PDB file of C-alpha atoms in Angstrom:
ATOM      1  CA  MET A   1    -105.960 -58.811  -2.281  1.00  0.00           C
ATOM      2  CA  ASN A   2    -107.261 -55.226  -2.302  1.00  0.00           C
ATOM      3  CA  GLN A   3    -105.928 -52.437  -4.506  1.00  0.00           C
ATOM      4  CA  ASN A   4    -103.801 -50.880  -1.755  1.00  0.00           C
ATOM      5  CA  GLN A   5    -101.921 -54.125  -1.182  1.00  0.00           C
ATOM      6  CA  LYS A   6    -101.305 -54.453  -4.914  1.00  0.00           C
ATOM      7  CA  ASP A   7     -99.915 -50.909  -5.039  1.00  0.00           C
ATOM      8  CA  VAL A   8     -97.575 -51.563  -2.120  1.00  0.00           C
ATOM      9  CA  GLU A   9     -96.270 -54.791  -3.688  1.00  0.00           C
ATOM     10  CA  ALA A  10     -95.708 -52.983  -6.982  1.00  0.00           C
ATOM     11  CA  GLN A  11     -93.677 -50.278  -5.233  1.00  0.00           C
ATOM     12  CA  LEU A  12     -91.607 -52.852  -3.355  1.00  0.00           C
ATOM     13  CA  GLU A  13     -90.885 -54.706  -6.583  1.00  0.00           C
ATOM     14  CA  ALA A  14     -89.791 -51.458  -8.239  1.00  0.00           C
ATOM     15  CA  VAL A  15     -87.458 -50.636  -5.362  1.00  0.00           C
ATOM     16  CA  SER A  16     -86.043 -54.164  -5.413  1.00  0.00           C
ATOM     17  CA  SER A  17     -85.378 -53.934  -9.146  1.00  0.00           C
ATOM     18  CA  PHE A  18     -83.640 -50.536  -8.710  1.00  0.00           C
ATOM     19  CA  CYS A  19     -81.411 -51.840  -5.915  1.00  0.00           C
ATOM     20  CA  SER A  20     -80.444 -54.908  -7.941  1.00  0.00           C
ATOM     21  CA  ALA A  21     -79.579 -52.750 -10.945  1.00  0.00           C
ATOM     22  CA  SER A  22     -77.495 -50.374  -8.778  1.00  0.00           C
ATOM     23  CA  ALA A  23     -75.612 -53.279  -7.243  1.00  0.00           C
ATOM     24  CA  GLU A  24     -74.844 -54.687 -10.691  1.00  0.00           C
ATOM     25  CA  GLU A  25     -73.555 -51.305 -11.851  1.00  0.00           C
ATOM     26  CA  GLN A  26     -71.273 -50.938  -8.819  1.00  0.00           C
ATOM     27  CA  ALA A  27     -69.921 -54.455  -9.222  1.00  0.00           C
ATOM     28  CA  ALA A  28     -69.407 -54.130 -12.982  1.00  0.00           C
ATOM     29  CA  PRO A  29     -65.732 -54.030 -13.951  1.00  0.00           C
ATOM     30  CA  ILE A  30     -64.227 -51.101 -15.799  1.00  0.00           C
ATOM     31  CA  SER A  31     -64.795 -51.543 -19.513  1.00  0.00           C
ATOM     32  CA  GLY A  32     -61.928 -53.421 -21.091  1.00  0.00           C
ATOM     33  CA  GLY A  33     -60.372 -54.039 -17.663  1.00  0.00           C
ATOM     34  CA  GLU A  34     -58.154 -50.984 -18.159  1.00  0.00           C
ATOM     35  CA  ALA A  35     -56.443 -49.369 -15.174  1.00  0.00           C
ATOM     36  CA  ARG A  36     -57.396 -45.806 -14.251  1.00  0.00           C
ATOM     37  CA  ASP A  37     -55.586 -43.041 -12.461  1.00  0.00           C
ATOM     38  CA  CYS A  38     -57.055 -42.454  -9.035  1.00  0.00           C
ATOM     39  CA  ALA A  39     -56.747 -40.194  -6.034  1.00  0.00           C
ATOM     40  CA  LEU A  40     -56.130 -42.504  -3.095  1.00  0.00           C
ATOM     41  CA  LEU A  41     -57.715 -41.135   0.081  1.00  0.00           C
ATOM     42  CA  ILE A  42     -56.232 -42.646   3.251  1.00  0.00           C
ATOM     43  CA  ASP A  43     -58.149 -41.943   6.451  1.00  0.00           C
ATOM     44  CA  ARG A  44     -58.683 -44.251   9.431  1.00  0.00           C
ATOM     45  CA  ARG A  45     -61.997 -42.512  10.247  1.00  0.00           C
ATOM     46  CA  ALA A  46     -64.642 -44.203   8.118  1.00  0.00           C
ATOM     47  CA  LEU A  47     -67.294 -41.490   8.273  1.00  0.00           C
ATOM     48  CA  ASP A  48     -64.893 -38.625   7.537  1.00  0.00           C
ATOM     49  CA  ARG A  49     -63.259 -40.656   4.774  1.00  0.00           C
ATOM     50  CA  ASP A  50     -66.518 -41.477   3.004  1.00  0.00           C
ATOM     51  CA  CYS A  51     -67.879 -37.928   3.338  1.00  0.00           C
ATOM     52  CA  LEU A  52     -64.713 -36.371   1.914  1.00  0.00           C
ATOM     53  CA  ALA A  53     -64.582 -38.870  -0.943  1.00  0.00           C
ATOM     54  CA  ARG A  54     -68.197 -38.144  -1.850  1.00  0.00           C
ATOM     55  CA  SER A  55     -67.690 -34.372  -1.634  1.00  0.00           C
ATOM     56  CA  LEU A  56     -64.595 -34.442  -3.843  1.00  0.00           C
ATOM     57  CA  SER A  57     -66.326 -36.656  -6.398  1.00  0.00           C
ATOM     58  CA  GLU A  58     -69.371 -34.400  -6.504  1.00  0.00           C
ATOM     59  CA  HIS A  59     -67.172 -31.312  -6.892  1.00  0.00           C
ATOM     60  CA  ASP A  60     -65.160 -32.869  -9.716  1.00  0.00           C
ATOM     61  CA  PRO A  61     -66.798 -35.963 -11.260  1.00  0.00           C
ATOM     62  CA  SER A  62     -63.622 -36.634 -13.266  1.00  0.00           C
ATOM     63  CA  LEU A  63     -61.781 -37.470 -10.039  1.00  0.00           C
ATOM     64  CA  ASN A  64     -61.625 -41.187  -9.344  1.00  0.00           C
ATOM     65  CA  ILE A  65     -61.521 -41.172  -5.532  1.00  0.00           C
ATOM     66  CA  VAL A  66     -60.590 -44.459  -3.841  1.00  0.00           C
ATOM     67  CA  PRO A  67     -61.149 -44.220  -0.056  1.00  0.00           C
ATOM     68  CA  VAL A  68     -59.209 -46.631   2.161  1.00  0.00           C
ATOM     69  CA  SER A  69     -58.373 -46.831   5.846  1.00  0.00           C
ATOM     70  CA  SER A  70     -54.665 -47.572   5.432  1.00  0.00           C
ATOM     71  CA  VAL A  71     -51.938 -48.551   3.005  1.00  0.00           C
ATOM     72  CA  ASP A  72     -52.524 -52.193   3.934  1.00  0.00           C
ATOM     73  CA  HIS A  73     -56.210 -51.763   3.104  1.00  0.00           C
ATOM     74  CA  TRP A  74     -55.275 -50.431  -0.336  1.00  0.00           C
ATOM     75  CA  GLU A  75     -52.830 -53.242  -1.040  1.00  0.00           C
ATOM     76  CA  GLY A  76     -55.445 -55.780   0.027  1.00  0.00           C
ATOM     77  CA  LEU A  77     -57.884 -54.510  -2.598  1.00  0.00           C
ATOM     78  CA  ASP A  78     -55.636 -55.776  -5.402  1.00  0.00           C
ATOM     79  CA  SER A  79     -57.006 -52.966  -7.569  1.00  0.00           C
ATOM     80  CA  ASP A  80     -55.992 -52.215 -11.146  1.00  0.00           C
ATOM     81  CA  ASP A  81     -56.271 -48.486 -10.433  1.00  0.00           C
ATOM     82  CA  THR A  82     -52.996 -46.547 -10.308  1.00  0.00           C
ATOM     83  CA  PRO A  83     -52.732 -43.745  -7.709  1.00  0.00           C
ATOM     84  CA  SER A  84     -51.650 -40.411  -9.215  1.00  0.00           C
ATOM     85  CA  VAL A  85     -51.926 -38.613  -5.868  1.00  0.00           C
ATOM     86  CA  ILE A  86     -52.227 -39.705  -2.238  1.00  0.00           C
ATOM     87  CA  VAL A  87     -54.455 -37.713   0.093  1.00  0.00           C
ATOM     88  CA  LEU A  88     -53.410 -38.589   3.642  1.00  0.00           C
ATOM     89  CA  ALA A  89     -55.820 -37.421   6.363  1.00  0.00           C
ATOM     90  CA  ILE A  90     -54.286 -37.325   9.846  1.00  0.00           C
ATOM     91  CA  GLY A  91     -57.253 -35.665  11.585  1.00  0.00           C
ATOM     92  CA  GLY A  92     -56.228 -34.124  14.878  1.00  0.00           C
ATOM     93  CA  GLY A  93     -52.741 -35.609  14.688  1.00  0.00           C
ATOM     94  CA  SER A  94     -49.874 -33.159  15.089  1.00  0.00           C
ATOM     95  CA  THR A  95     -46.707 -33.137  13.009  1.00  0.00           C
ATOM     96  CA  TYR A  96     -44.889 -32.096  16.181  1.00  0.00           C
ATOM     97  CA  ASP A  97     -45.429 -35.751  17.125  1.00  0.00           C
ATOM     98  CA  ALA A  98     -42.600 -37.971  15.855  1.00  0.00           C
ATOM     99  CA  THR A  99     -45.058 -40.838  15.304  1.00  0.00           C
ATOM    100  CA  VAL A 100     -47.194 -38.712  12.970  1.00  0.00           C
ATOM    101  CA  ARG A 101     -44.127 -37.539  11.068  1.00  0.00           C
ATOM    102  CA  ALA A 102     -42.950 -41.129  10.710  1.00  0.00           C
ATOM    103  CA  HIS A 103     -46.372 -42.092   9.340  1.00  0.00           C
ATOM    104  CA  ILE A 104     -46.247 -39.343   6.723  1.00  0.00           C
ATOM    105  CA  THR A 105     -42.700 -40.314   5.756  1.00  0.00           C
ATOM    106  CA  SER A 106     -43.634 -43.987   5.399  1.00  0.00           C
ATOM    107  CA  VAL A 107     -46.526 -43.138   3.064  1.00  0.00           C
ATOM    108  CA  VAL A 108     -44.295 -40.835   1.022  1.00  0.00           C
ATOM    109  CA  GLU A 109     -41.688 -43.590   0.684  1.00  0.00           C
ATOM    110  CA  ARG A 110     -44.300 -46.246  -0.151  1.00  0.00           C
ATOM    111  CA  PHE A 111     -45.752 -44.125  -2.961  1.00  0.00           C
ATOM    112  CA  SER A 112     -42.510 -42.565  -4.147  1.00  0.00           C
ATOM    113  CA  ASP A 113     -43.798 -42.114  -7.700  1.00  0.00           C
ATOM    114  CA  CYS A 114     -46.739 -39.893  -6.799  1.00  0.00           C
ATOM    115  CA  PRO A 115     -47.269 -36.837  -4.574  1.00  0.00           C
ATOM    116  CA  VAL A 116     -48.683 -37.024  -1.066  1.00  0.00           C
ATOM    117  CA  VAL A 117     -50.983 -34.278   0.227  1.00  0.00           C
ATOM    118  CA  VAL A 118     -51.729 -34.112   3.959  1.00  0.00           C
ATOM    119  CA  ILE A 119     -55.090 -33.037   5.390  1.00  0.00           C
ATOM    120  CA  ALA A 120     -55.251 -32.153   9.090  1.00  0.00           C
ATOM    121  CA  ASP A 121     -57.334 -30.250  11.638  1.00  0.00           C
ATOM    122  CA  THR A 122     -54.825 -27.430  12.092  1.00  0.00           C
ATOM    123  CA  GLU A 123     -53.817 -24.111  10.550  1.00  0.00           C
ATOM    124  CA  ASP A 124     -50.425 -24.038  12.282  1.00  0.00           C
ATOM    125  CA  LEU A 125     -47.863 -23.071   9.623  1.00  0.00           C
ATOM    126  CA  CYS A 126     -45.047 -24.771  11.532  1.00  0.00           C
ATOM    127  CA  GLN A 127     -46.947 -28.066  11.401  1.00  0.00           C
ATOM    128  CA  MET A 128     -47.498 -27.579   7.676  1.00  0.00           C
ATOM    129  CA  LEU A 129     -43.802 -27.031   7.085  1.00  0.00           C
ATOM    130  CA  LYS A 130     -42.924 -30.128   9.109  1.00  0.00           C
ATOM    131  CA  ALA A 131     -45.203 -32.155   6.826  1.00  0.00           C
ATOM    132  CA  ILE A 132     -43.409 -30.702   3.794  1.00  0.00           C
ATOM    133  CA  GLU A 133     -40.083 -31.652   5.406  1.00  0.00           C
ATOM    134  CA  CYS A 134     -41.393 -35.232   5.600  1.00  0.00           C
ATOM    135  CA  GLY A 135     -41.842 -35.212   1.821  1.00  0.00           C
ATOM    136  CA  ALA A 136     -45.483 -34.132   1.474  1.00  0.00           C
ATOM    137  CA  ARG A 137     -46.298 -31.995  -1.572  1.00  0.00           C
ATOM    138  CA  GLY A 138     -49.077 -30.057   0.093  1.00  0.00           C
ATOM    139  CA  PHE A 139     -50.966 -29.427   3.300  1.00  0.00           C
ATOM    140  CA  ILE A 140     -54.718 -28.803   3.432  1.00  0.00           C
ATOM    141  CA  PRO A 141     -56.302 -27.547   6.670  1.00  0.00           C
ATOM    142  CA  SER A 142     -59.699 -29.148   7.193  1.00  0.00           C
ATOM    143  CA  SER A 143     -61.118 -25.644   7.642  1.00  0.00           C
ATOM    144  CA  VAL A 144     -60.929 -24.884   3.885  1.00  0.00           C
ATOM    145  CA  GLY A 145     -63.774 -25.448   1.436  1.00  0.00           C
ATOM    146  CA  ILE A 146     -64.030 -28.480  -0.810  1.00  0.00           C
ATOM    147  CA  GLY A 147     -63.153 -26.344  -3.844  1.00  0.00           C
ATOM    148  CA  VAL A 148     -59.816 -25.316  -2.333  1.00  0.00           C
ATOM    149  CA  ALA A 149     -59.089 -28.926  -1.369  1.00  0.00           C
ATOM    150  CA  ALA A 150     -59.795 -30.112  -4.917  1.00  0.00           C
ATOM    151  CA  GLU A 151     -57.532 -27.404  -6.372  1.00  0.00           C
ATOM    152  CA  ALA A 152     -54.748 -28.328  -3.928  1.00  0.00           C
ATOM    153  CA  ILE A 153     -54.964 -31.966  -5.014  1.00  0.00           C
ATOM    154  CA  ALA A 154     -54.911 -30.934  -8.677  1.00  0.00           C
ATOM    155  CA  LEU A 155     -51.860 -28.750  -8.044  1.00  0.00           C
ATOM    156  CA  ALA A 156     -49.996 -31.626  -6.408  1.00  0.00           C
ATOM    157  CA  ARG A 157     -50.872 -33.930  -9.321  1.00  0.00           C
ATOM    158  CA  ALA A 158     -49.454 -31.303 -11.690  1.00  0.00           C
ATOM    159  CA  GLY A 159     -46.156 -31.232  -9.794  1.00  0.00           C
ATOM    160  CA  GLY A 160     -46.729 -28.216  -7.540  1.00  0.00           C
ATOM    161  CA  VAL A 161     -46.690 -27.774  -3.776  1.00  0.00           C
ATOM    162  CA  PHE A 162     -49.714 -26.371  -1.965  1.00  0.00           C
ATOM    163  CA  LEU A 163     -49.772 -24.320   1.226  1.00  0.00           C
ATOM    164  CA  PRO A 164     -52.755 -22.051   1.989  1.00  0.00           C
ATOM    165  CA  ALA A 165     -51.947 -18.398   1.274  1.00  0.00           C
ATOM    166  CA  SER A 166     -53.934 -17.297   4.310  1.00  0.00           C
ATOM    167  CA  ASN A 167     -51.333 -19.014   6.497  1.00  0.00           C
ATOM    168  CA  VAL A 168     -48.191 -18.223   4.515  1.00  0.00           C
ATOM    169  CA  LEU A 169     -48.719 -14.481   3.907  1.00  0.00           C
ATOM    170  CA  PRO A 170     -48.896 -13.470   7.600  1.00  0.00           C
ATOM    171  CA  MET A 171     -45.629 -15.330   8.213  1.00  0.00           C
ATOM    172  CA  LEU A 172     -43.966 -13.525   5.288  1.00  0.00           C
ATOM    173  CA  GLU A 173     -45.121 -10.204   6.720  1.00  0.00           C
ATOM    174  CA  MET A 174     -43.655 -11.148  10.116  1.00  0.00           C
ATOM    175  CA  ILE A 175     -40.334 -12.082   8.504  1.00  0.00           C
ATOM    176  CA  GLU A 176     -40.242  -8.814   6.563  1.00  0.00           C
ATOM    177  CA  SER A 177     -41.061  -6.834   9.703  1.00  0.00           C
ATOM    178  CA  ALA A 178     -38.372  -8.639  11.681  1.00  0.00           C
ATOM    179  CA  ALA A 179     -35.852  -7.965   8.924  1.00  0.00           C
ATOM    180  CA  LYS A 180     -36.655  -4.273   8.986  1.00  0.00           C
ATOM    181  CA  SER A 181     -36.415  -4.066  12.769  1.00  0.00           C
ATOM    182  CA  ALA A 182     -33.073  -5.868  12.645  1.00  0.00           C
ATOM    183  CA  SER A 183     -31.621  -3.314  10.221  1.00  0.00           C
ATOM    184  CA  GLY A 184     -28.572  -1.438  11.469  1.00  0.00           C
ATOM    185  CA  PRO A 185     -27.515   2.136  10.587  1.00  0.00           C
ATOM    186  CA  GLY A 186     -25.549   0.855   7.610  1.00  0.00           C
ATOM    187  CA  ASP A 187     -28.746  -0.478   6.077  1.00  0.00           C
ATOM    188  CA  ILE A 188     -30.593   2.851   5.950  1.00  0.00           C
ATOM    189  CA  PHE A 189     -27.784   5.426   5.644  1.00  0.00           C
ATOM    190  CA  THR A 190     -25.170   6.110   3.016  1.00  0.00           C
ATOM    191  CA  PRO A 191     -21.576   5.459   4.163  1.00  0.00           C
ATOM    192  CA  ARG A 192     -20.997   9.165   4.873  1.00  0.00           C
ATOM    193  CA  GLU A 193     -24.357   9.528   6.673  1.00  0.00           C
ATOM    194  CA  ALA A 194     -23.461   6.505   8.795  1.00  0.00           C
ATOM    195  CA  GLU A 195     -20.241   8.271   9.883  1.00  0.00           C
ATOM    196  CA  VAL A 196     -22.121  11.464  10.736  1.00  0.00           C
ATOM    197  CA  ALA A 197     -24.808   9.452  12.554  1.00  0.00           C
ATOM    198  CA  GLU A 198     -22.189   7.746  14.699  1.00  0.00           C
ATOM    199  CA  ALA A 199     -20.739  11.130  15.606  1.00  0.00           C
ATOM    200  CA  LEU A 200     -24.229  12.406  16.494  1.00  0.00           C
ATOM    201  CA  ARG A 201     -24.785   9.374  18.683  1.00  0.00           C
ATOM    202  CA  ARG A 202     -21.635  10.328  20.582  1.00  0.00           C
ATOM    203  CA  GLY A 203     -22.997  13.832  21.103  1.00  0.00           C
ATOM    204  CA  LYS A 204     -20.489  15.674  18.923  1.00  0.00           C
ATOM    205  CA  ALA A 205     -21.255  19.137  17.540  1.00  0.00           C
ATOM    206  CA  ASN A 206     -21.404  19.856  13.808  1.00  0.00           C
ATOM    207  CA  LYS A 207     -18.109  21.788  13.933  1.00  0.00           C
ATOM    208  CA  ILE A 208     -16.272  18.808  15.466  1.00  0.00           C
ATOM    209  CA  ILE A 209     -17.886  16.379  13.024  1.00  0.00           C
ATOM    210  CA  ALA A 210     -16.833  18.571  10.085  1.00  0.00           C
ATOM    211  CA  TYR A 211     -13.254  18.726  11.368  1.00  0.00           C
ATOM    212  CA  GLU A 212     -12.927  14.992  12.034  1.00  0.00           C
ATOM    213  CA  LEU A 213     -14.527  13.942   8.722  1.00  0.00           C
ATOM    214  CA  HIS A 214     -12.835  16.696   6.701  1.00  0.00           C
ATOM    215  CA  LEU A 215     -16.169  18.183   5.629  1.00  0.00           C
ATOM    216  CA  CYS A 216     -17.660  21.658   5.444  1.00  0.00           C
ATOM    217  CA  GLN A 217     -20.099  22.475   8.228  1.00  0.00           C
ATOM    218  CA  SER A 218     -22.771  23.128   5.605  1.00  0.00           C
ATOM    219  CA  THR A 219     -22.265  19.587   4.292  1.00  0.00           C
ATOM    220  CA  VAL A 220     -22.566  18.186   7.798  1.00  0.00           C
ATOM    221  CA  LYS A 221     -25.842  20.074   8.264  1.00  0.00           C
ATOM    222  CA  VAL A 222     -27.210  18.484   5.070  1.00  0.00           C
ATOM    223  CA  HIS A 223     -26.259  15.002   6.341  1.00  0.00           C
ATOM    224  CA  VAL A 224     -27.854  15.732   9.716  1.00  0.00           C
ATOM    225  CA  ARG A 225     -31.113  16.798   8.053  1.00  0.00           C
ATOM    226  CA  ASN A 226     -31.146  13.617   5.953  1.00  0.00           C
ATOM    227  CA  ILE A 227     -30.470  11.466   9.006  1.00  0.00           C
ATOM    228  CA  MET A 228     -33.286  13.132  10.973  1.00  0.00           C
ATOM    229  CA  LYS A 229     -35.669  12.647   8.046  1.00  0.00           C
ATOM    230  CA  LYS A 230     -34.828   8.951   7.694  1.00  0.00           C
ATOM    231  CA  LEU A 231     -35.259   8.390  11.427  1.00  0.00           C
ATOM    232  CA  ASN A 232     -38.357  10.594  11.622  1.00  0.00           C
ATOM    233  CA  ALA A 233     -36.629  12.510  14.415  1.00  0.00           C
ATOM    234  CA  THR A 234     -37.203  16.153  15.340  1.00  0.00           C
ATOM    235  CA  ASN A 235     -33.939  16.916  17.167  1.00  0.00           C
ATOM    236  CA  ARG A 236     -30.425  15.636  17.768  1.00  0.00           C
ATOM    237  CA  THR A 237     -31.333  14.016  21.072  1.00  0.00           C
ATOM    238  CA  GLU A 238     -34.059  11.976  19.409  1.00  0.00           C
ATOM    239  CA  VAL A 239     -31.583  11.023  16.666  1.00  0.00           C
ATOM    240  CA  ALA A 240     -29.154   9.681  19.269  1.00  0.00           C
ATOM    241  CA  TYR A 241     -31.934   7.735  21.024  1.00  0.00           C
ATOM    242  CA  LYS A 242     -33.203   6.127  17.792  1.00  0.00           C
ATOM    243  CA  LEU A 243     -29.669   5.273  16.671  1.00  0.00           C
ATOM    244  CA  LEU A 244     -29.160   3.473  19.972  1.00  0.00           C
ATOM    245  CA  GLU A 245     -32.355   1.467  19.365  1.00  0.00           C
ATOM    246  CA  LEU A 246     -31.136   0.471  15.894  1.00  0.00           C
ATOM    247  CA  MET A 247     -27.879  -0.834  17.289  1.00  0.00           C
ATOM    248  CA  GLN A 248     -29.484  -2.999  20.005  1.00  0.00           C
TER     249      GLN A 248
END
């Protein structure tokens, strides 16, 4: 046997010893047989499941990630680990689908003592809210980074509910804008200004408004100026037009 062959055999023996040691370490039971808290990752897609589990573990080594394909898979493991959070990946599934919602609800009911966080390939806020309605304590779009996902899981474990701010804030702005556009005259004018504004909308002159509301004409003029300023109008015609828009 020449030197090269001896070197190759030595390398193979070293690799074999390393693999045997690694296998023994993986098969070794937890010291003392004590149960540990774990984050149970449920995902039918094996590759996605294993990649996410590895990424979460590398980001936070203290996380004990247990990847499984289903609840039945988990129950078949007969593990001593106790889930403190369930991470349920639904992939491209949509919570508009009753079957997907039923799946989320069943997992929530099965693990009623710990929070369920849903991961999906969508940033649709309505879908997120439907998941929350099913009992989930968070929704993680698959477009976020692993750091955000880890923080969302930690928040759920601590008793919070996670929804990405980048999806929630635009909706809040839309709601606020809609509320402003739905405001009527009574929401932006004082009671007396609202009376004067209504008279302006009907095309009445200041003298008539003063008579009907028992005011001085100078007081009416002050109210008219305030109304024009609040409506950003330059004349009485524009005031009447904008008041009509407010009332529609």
